C-alpha cells in the first residue's frame, strides 16, 4: 500500500520532555479520533471549587495557523484563542477555525517533523503538546491491518495511583481543601465521595461543603 502512517508522541504539561503516550496514526485517521485517544483525567469533567458546580469540557487542537475544535464549547474556545492570536502585534498570518469531525491527517498539509503542536481543553486549564516523529509507508506485516485499529497506542506512561482517602476503595479524582473533616490538610476524594459528601442532588455545595469554604481541584496521579 502507498498510504502513510505517522508516529506521534504526546507530552503532558507537567513533563514536556518525556512522551506520555505514543501512537501510530494512519493518514486517513480522523483528527477527532486522535483527540478521543488522548488520555487526561481532566478531560471528562472538572469541578469548579469556588462555585461548586460541574464544568463541561472544551477541546481544541492547534496546527499551523488552524484551530481545530470539537463541539460548540470547543468552537467558543477556538474563537477566543483566535482573537487573542490576532491581537498579537508580531502575528501576521490569518488563523482559521475548523470543525475537526471530518478532518483526516491526510488533509492537514502543515505538519513538520519534530514541531510541537497544541492540544488544549477545559478552556485552557489543561494543555498538552504532540510531535510527529516519523512518516513511513503502511506495511501490514508490522502494523494493524484494520483502519479502526488506528490510532494505535504504542506506549503509555504508567500512573502511580492513589486511592480516595474517604472510602479507600477506588482511585482519587479530586484534592479537597477546607472541609470540616480534613483537619486542615487536603484530602483525596473519588467522584462518588465528592458527590455524596459535599454536593446536593442539584450539584451545588451542601452544608458540609459550605461550612469550611471548600476548594476542590482535580487530582493528577503521578
CSV table of C-alpha atoms in Angstrom, one decimal:
chain,number,residue,atom,x,y,z
A,1,UNK,CA,0.0,0.0,0.0
A,2,UNK,CA,1.1,3.6,-0.7
A,3,UNK,CA,-0.6,5.0,2.3
A,4,UNK,CA,1.3,6.8,5.0
A,5,UNK,CA,1.5,6.1,8.8
A,6,UNK,CA,2.7,8.7,11.2
A,7,UNK,CA,4.4,8.1,14.6
A,8,UNK,CA,3.2,10.7,17.1
A,9,UNK,CA,4.4,11.4,20.6
A,10,UNK,CA,2.2,13.2,23.2
A,11,UNK,CA,3.6,15.2,26.1
A,12,UNK,CA,2.0,16.2,29.4
A,13,UNK,CA,2.5,19.8,30.5
A,14,UNK,CA,4.0,18.5,33.8
A,15,UNK,CA,6.8,16.8,31.9
A,16,UNK,CA,7.3,18.3,28.4
A,17,UNK,CA,10.5,16.3,27.7
A,18,UNK,CA,9.2,12.7,28.2
A,19,UNK,CA,6.4,11.3,26.0
A,20,UNK,CA,3.4,10.3,27.9
A,21,UNK,CA,1.8,8.5,25.0
A,22,UNK,CA,3.0,7.3,21.6
A,23,UNK,CA,0.7,6.4,18.7
A,24,UNK,CA,0.8,5.1,15.1
A,25,UNK,CA,-1.7,7.2,13.2
A,26,UNK,CA,-2.8,6.4,9.6
A,27,UNK,CA,-3.2,9.3,7.2
A,28,UNK,CA,-6.9,8.5,6.9
A,29,UNK,CA,-7.4,8.6,10.7
A,30,UNK,CA,-9.7,11.4,11.7
A,31,UNK,CA,-8.3,14.2,13.9
A,32,UNK,CA,-11.4,13.7,16.1
A,33,UNK,CA,-10.4,10.0,16.7
A,34,UNK,CA,-6.9,11.0,17.6
A,35,UNK,CA,-8.3,13.6,20.1
A,36,UNK,CA,-10.5,10.9,21.7
A,37,UNK,CA,-7.5,8.7,22.2
A,38,UNK,CA,-5.5,11.3,24.2
A,39,UNK,CA,-5.5,10.4,27.8
A,40,UNK,CA,-6.1,13.0,30.5
A,41,UNK,CA,-8.0,12.7,33.8
A,42,UNK,CA,-9.1,16.3,33.3
A,43,UNK,CA,-11.0,15.5,30.0
A,44,UNK,CA,-14.2,14.0,31.3
A,45,UNK,CA,-15.2,16.9,33.6
A,46,UNK,CA,-13.7,19.2,36.1
A,47,UNK,CA,-15.0,20.7,39.3
A,48,UNK,CA,-15.1,24.4,39.9
A,49,UNK,CA,-14.4,24.6,43.6
A,50,UNK,CA,-15.3,28.3,44.0
A,51,UNK,CA,-18.8,28.0,42.5
A,52,UNK,CA,-19.3,24.3,43.5
A,53,UNK,CA,-20.6,23.3,40.1
A,54,UNK,CA,-19.6,20.9,37.4
A,55,UNK,CA,-18.0,22.4,34.3
A,56,UNK,CA,-18.3,20.9,30.8
A,57,UNK,CA,-15.2,20.3,28.8
A,58,UNK,CA,-13.9,22.0,25.6
A,59,UNK,CA,-11.2,20.7,23.2
A,60,UNK,CA,-9.0,22.5,20.6
A,61,UNK,CA,-6.0,21.3,18.5
A,62,UNK,CA,-3.8,24.0,17.1
A,63,UNK,CA,-1.8,23.0,14.0
A,64,UNK,CA,-0.1,25.5,11.7
A,65,UNK,CA,-2.5,28.5,11.6
A,66,UNK,CA,-5.6,26.4,12.2
A,67,UNK,CA,-7.7,25.9,15.3
A,68,UNK,CA,-9.5,22.5,15.0
A,69,UNK,CA,-12.3,22.4,17.5
A,70,UNK,CA,-14.7,19.8,19.0
A,71,UNK,CA,-18.3,20.7,19.6
A,72,UNK,CA,-19.9,24.1,20.4
A,73,UNK,CA,-17.7,24.7,23.5
A,74,UNK,CA,-14.6,23.9,21.6
A,75,UNK,CA,-15.7,26.4,18.9
A,76,UNK,CA,-16.2,29.0,21.5
A,77,UNK,CA,-12.8,28.4,23.0
A,78,UNK,CA,-11.2,28.4,19.5
A,79,UNK,CA,-12.8,31.8,18.7
A,80,UNK,CA,-11.3,33.2,21.9
A,81,UNK,CA,-7.8,31.8,21.1
A,82,UNK,CA,-8.1,33.1,17.5
A,83,UNK,CA,-9.0,36.6,18.7
A,84,UNK,CA,-6.1,36.6,21.2
A,85,UNK,CA,-3.6,35.5,18.5
A,86,UNK,CA,-4.9,38.2,16.1
A,87,UNK,CA,-4.3,40.8,18.7
A,88,UNK,CA,-0.6,40.0,18.9
A,89,UNK,CA,1.4,42.6,17.1
A,90,UNK,CA,4.0,40.2,15.9
A,91,UNK,CA,1.5,37.8,14.4
A,92,UNK,CA,0.8,38.4,10.7
A,93,UNK,CA,-0.8,35.1,9.4
A,94,UNK,CA,-4.6,34.7,9.4
A,95,UNK,CA,-5.9,32.0,11.6
A,96,UNK,CA,-8.7,29.5,10.6
A,97,UNK,CA,-11.4,27.8,12.7
A,98,UNK,CA,-12.2,24.3,11.5
A,99,UNK,CA,-14.6,21.6,12.9
A,100,UNK,CA,-12.3,18.6,13.4
A,101,UNK,CA,-15.1,16.0,13.0
A,102,UNK,CA,-14.4,15.2,9.3
A,103,UNK,CA,-10.8,16.2,9.1
A,104,UNK,CA,-8.2,13.4,8.4
A,105,UNK,CA,-4.5,13.7,8.9
A,106,UNK,CA,-4.2,13.4,5.1
A,107,UNK,CA,-6.0,16.7,4.8
A,108,UNK,CA,-3.5,18.6,7.0
A,109,UNK,CA,-0.5,19.8,5.0
A,110,UNK,CA,1.2,21.9,7.6
A,111,UNK,CA,2.8,19.0,9.7
A,112,UNK,CA,6.6,19.3,10.2
A,113,UNK,CA,8.7,16.5,11.8
A,114,UNK,CA,9.6,17.4,15.4
A,115,UNK,CA,7.4,20.5,15.5
A,116,UNK,CA,5.3,20.9,18.7
A,117,UNK,CA,1.5,21.2,18.2
A,118,UNK,CA,-1.0,22.1,20.9
A,119,UNK,CA,-3.9,20.1,22.3
A,120,UNK,CA,-5.8,22.3,24.8
A,121,UNK,CA,-9.0,21.7,26.7
A,122,UNK,CA,-11.1,22.8,29.7
A,123,UNK,CA,-10.8,26.4,28.3
A,124,UNK,CA,-7.0,26.4,28.6
A,125,UNK,CA,-6.8,25.0,32.1
A,126,UNK,CA,-5.1,21.9,30.7
A,127,UNK,CA,-2.7,21.8,27.8
A,128,UNK,CA,-0.6,19.1,26.1
A,129,UNK,CA,1.7,19.1,23.1
A,130,UNK,CA,2.4,16.5,20.5
A,131,UNK,CA,5.0,15.9,17.8
A,132,UNK,CA,5.1,14.0,14.5
A,133,UNK,CA,8.3,11.9,14.9
A,134,UNK,CA,8.3,10.0,11.7
A,135,UNK,CA,6.5,9.0,8.5
A,136,UNK,CA,6.5,5.6,6.9
A,137,UNK,CA,4.6,3.6,4.3
A,138,UNK,CA,1.9,1.4,5.6
A,139,UNK,CA,3.0,-2.2,5.9
A,140,UNK,CA,0.6,-4.9,7.2
A,141,UNK,CA,3.3,-7.2,8.4
A,142,UNK,CA,4.2,-4.8,11.3
A,143,UNK,CA,1.1,-2.6,11.6
A,144,UNK,CA,-2.6,-3.1,12.3
A,145,UNK,CA,-4.4,-4.1,9.2
A,146,UNK,CA,-7.8,-2.7,10.2
A,147,UNK,CA,-8.4,1.0,9.9
A,148,UNK,CA,-10.5,1.0,13.1
A,149,UNK,CA,-7.3,0.0,15.0
A,150,UNK,CA,-5.9,3.5,14.4
A,151,UNK,CA,-4.8,5.5,16.3
A,152,UNK,CA,-2.8,2.5,17.6
A,153,UNK,CA,-1.3,3.0,21.0
A,154,UNK,CA,2.3,2.0,21.1
A,155,UNK,CA,3.1,3.3,24.6
A,156,UNK,CA,1.6,5.0,27.6
A,157,UNK,CA,3.5,6.0,30.7
A,158,UNK,CA,2.2,4.1,33.8
A,159,UNK,CA,0.5,6.0,36.5
A,160,UNK,CA,1.1,5.7,40.2
A,161,UNK,CA,-2.5,5.8,41.5
A,162,UNK,CA,-3.6,6.8,45.0
A,163,UNK,CA,-7.0,5.8,46.4
A,164,UNK,CA,-9.7,8.0,47.8
A,165,UNK,CA,-8.8,8.8,51.4
A,166,UNK,CA,-12.5,8.7,52.5
A,167,UNK,CA,-13.7,5.3,51.2
A,168,UNK,CA,-10.2,3.9,50.4
A,169,UNK,CA,-11.8,1.7,47.7
A,170,UNK,CA,-11.3,3.5,44.3
A,171,UNK,CA,-8.8,5.9,42.7
A,172,UNK,CA,-8.9,9.5,43.8
A,173,UNK,CA,-10.2,12.1,41.4
A,174,UNK,CA,-10.0,15.3,43.4
A,175,UNK,CA,-8.0,17.2,46.1
A,176,UNK,CA,-10.3,18.9,48.5
A,177,UNK,CA,-9.3,21.7,51.0
A,178,UNK,CA,-11.4,23.3,53.7
A,179,UNK,CA,-13.9,20.6,54.6
A,180,UNK,CA,-14.7,20.2,58.3
A,181,UNK,CA,-13.3,16.6,58.3
A,182,UNK,CA,-9.9,17.2,56.9
A,183,UNK,CA,-8.1,18.7,60.0
A,184,UNK,CA,-6.5,21.4,57.9
A,185,UNK,CA,-4.9,19.0,55.5
A,186,UNK,CA,-6.1,18.3,51.9
A,187,UNK,CA,-8.0,15.1,51.4
A,188,UNK,CA,-8.1,13.0,48.2
A,189,UNK,CA,-11.7,12.2,47.1
A,190,UNK,CA,-13.1,9.9,44.5
A,191,UNK,CA,-16.0,11.1,42.3
A,192,UNK,CA,-18.6,9.2,44.4
A,193,UNK,CA,-17.4,10.6,47.8
A,194,UNK,CA,-17.2,14.2,46.4
A,195,UNK,CA,-20.8,14.0,45.1
A,196,UNK,CA,-22.2,12.2,48.2
A,197,UNK,CA,-20.4,14.2,51.0
A,198,UNK,CA,-20.1,17.7,49.5
A,199,UNK,CA,-22.8,18.2,46.9
A,200,UNK,CA,-26.6,18.2,46.8
A,201,UNK,CA,-28.5,16.4,44.0
A,202,UNK,CA,-28.6,19.7,42.1
A,203,UNK,CA,-24.8,19.8,42.0
A,204,UNK,CA,-24.4,22.7,44.4
A,205,UNK,CA,-22.4,22.6,47.6
A,206,UNK,CA,-24.2,21.2,50.6
A,207,UNK,CA,-23.9,22.4,54.2
A,208,UNK,CA,-20.7,20.4,54.8
A,209,UNK,CA,-19.1,21.8,51.7
A,210,UNK,CA,-20.1,25.4,52.5
A,211,UNK,CA,-19.1,25.1,56.2
A,212,UNK,CA,-15.4,25.0,55.5
A,213,UNK,CA,-15.4,27.2,52.3
A,214,UNK,CA,-14.4,24.1,50.5
A,215,UNK,CA,-12.0,24.3,47.5
A,216,UNK,CA,-11.9,21.4,45.0
A,217,UNK,CA,-9.2,20.7,42.4
A,218,UNK,CA,-8.6,17.8,40.0
A,219,UNK,CA,-6.1,15.3,41.4
A,220,UNK,CA,-3.4,14.1,38.9
A,221,UNK,CA,-1.9,10.8,39.6
A,222,UNK,CA,1.9,10.8,39.4
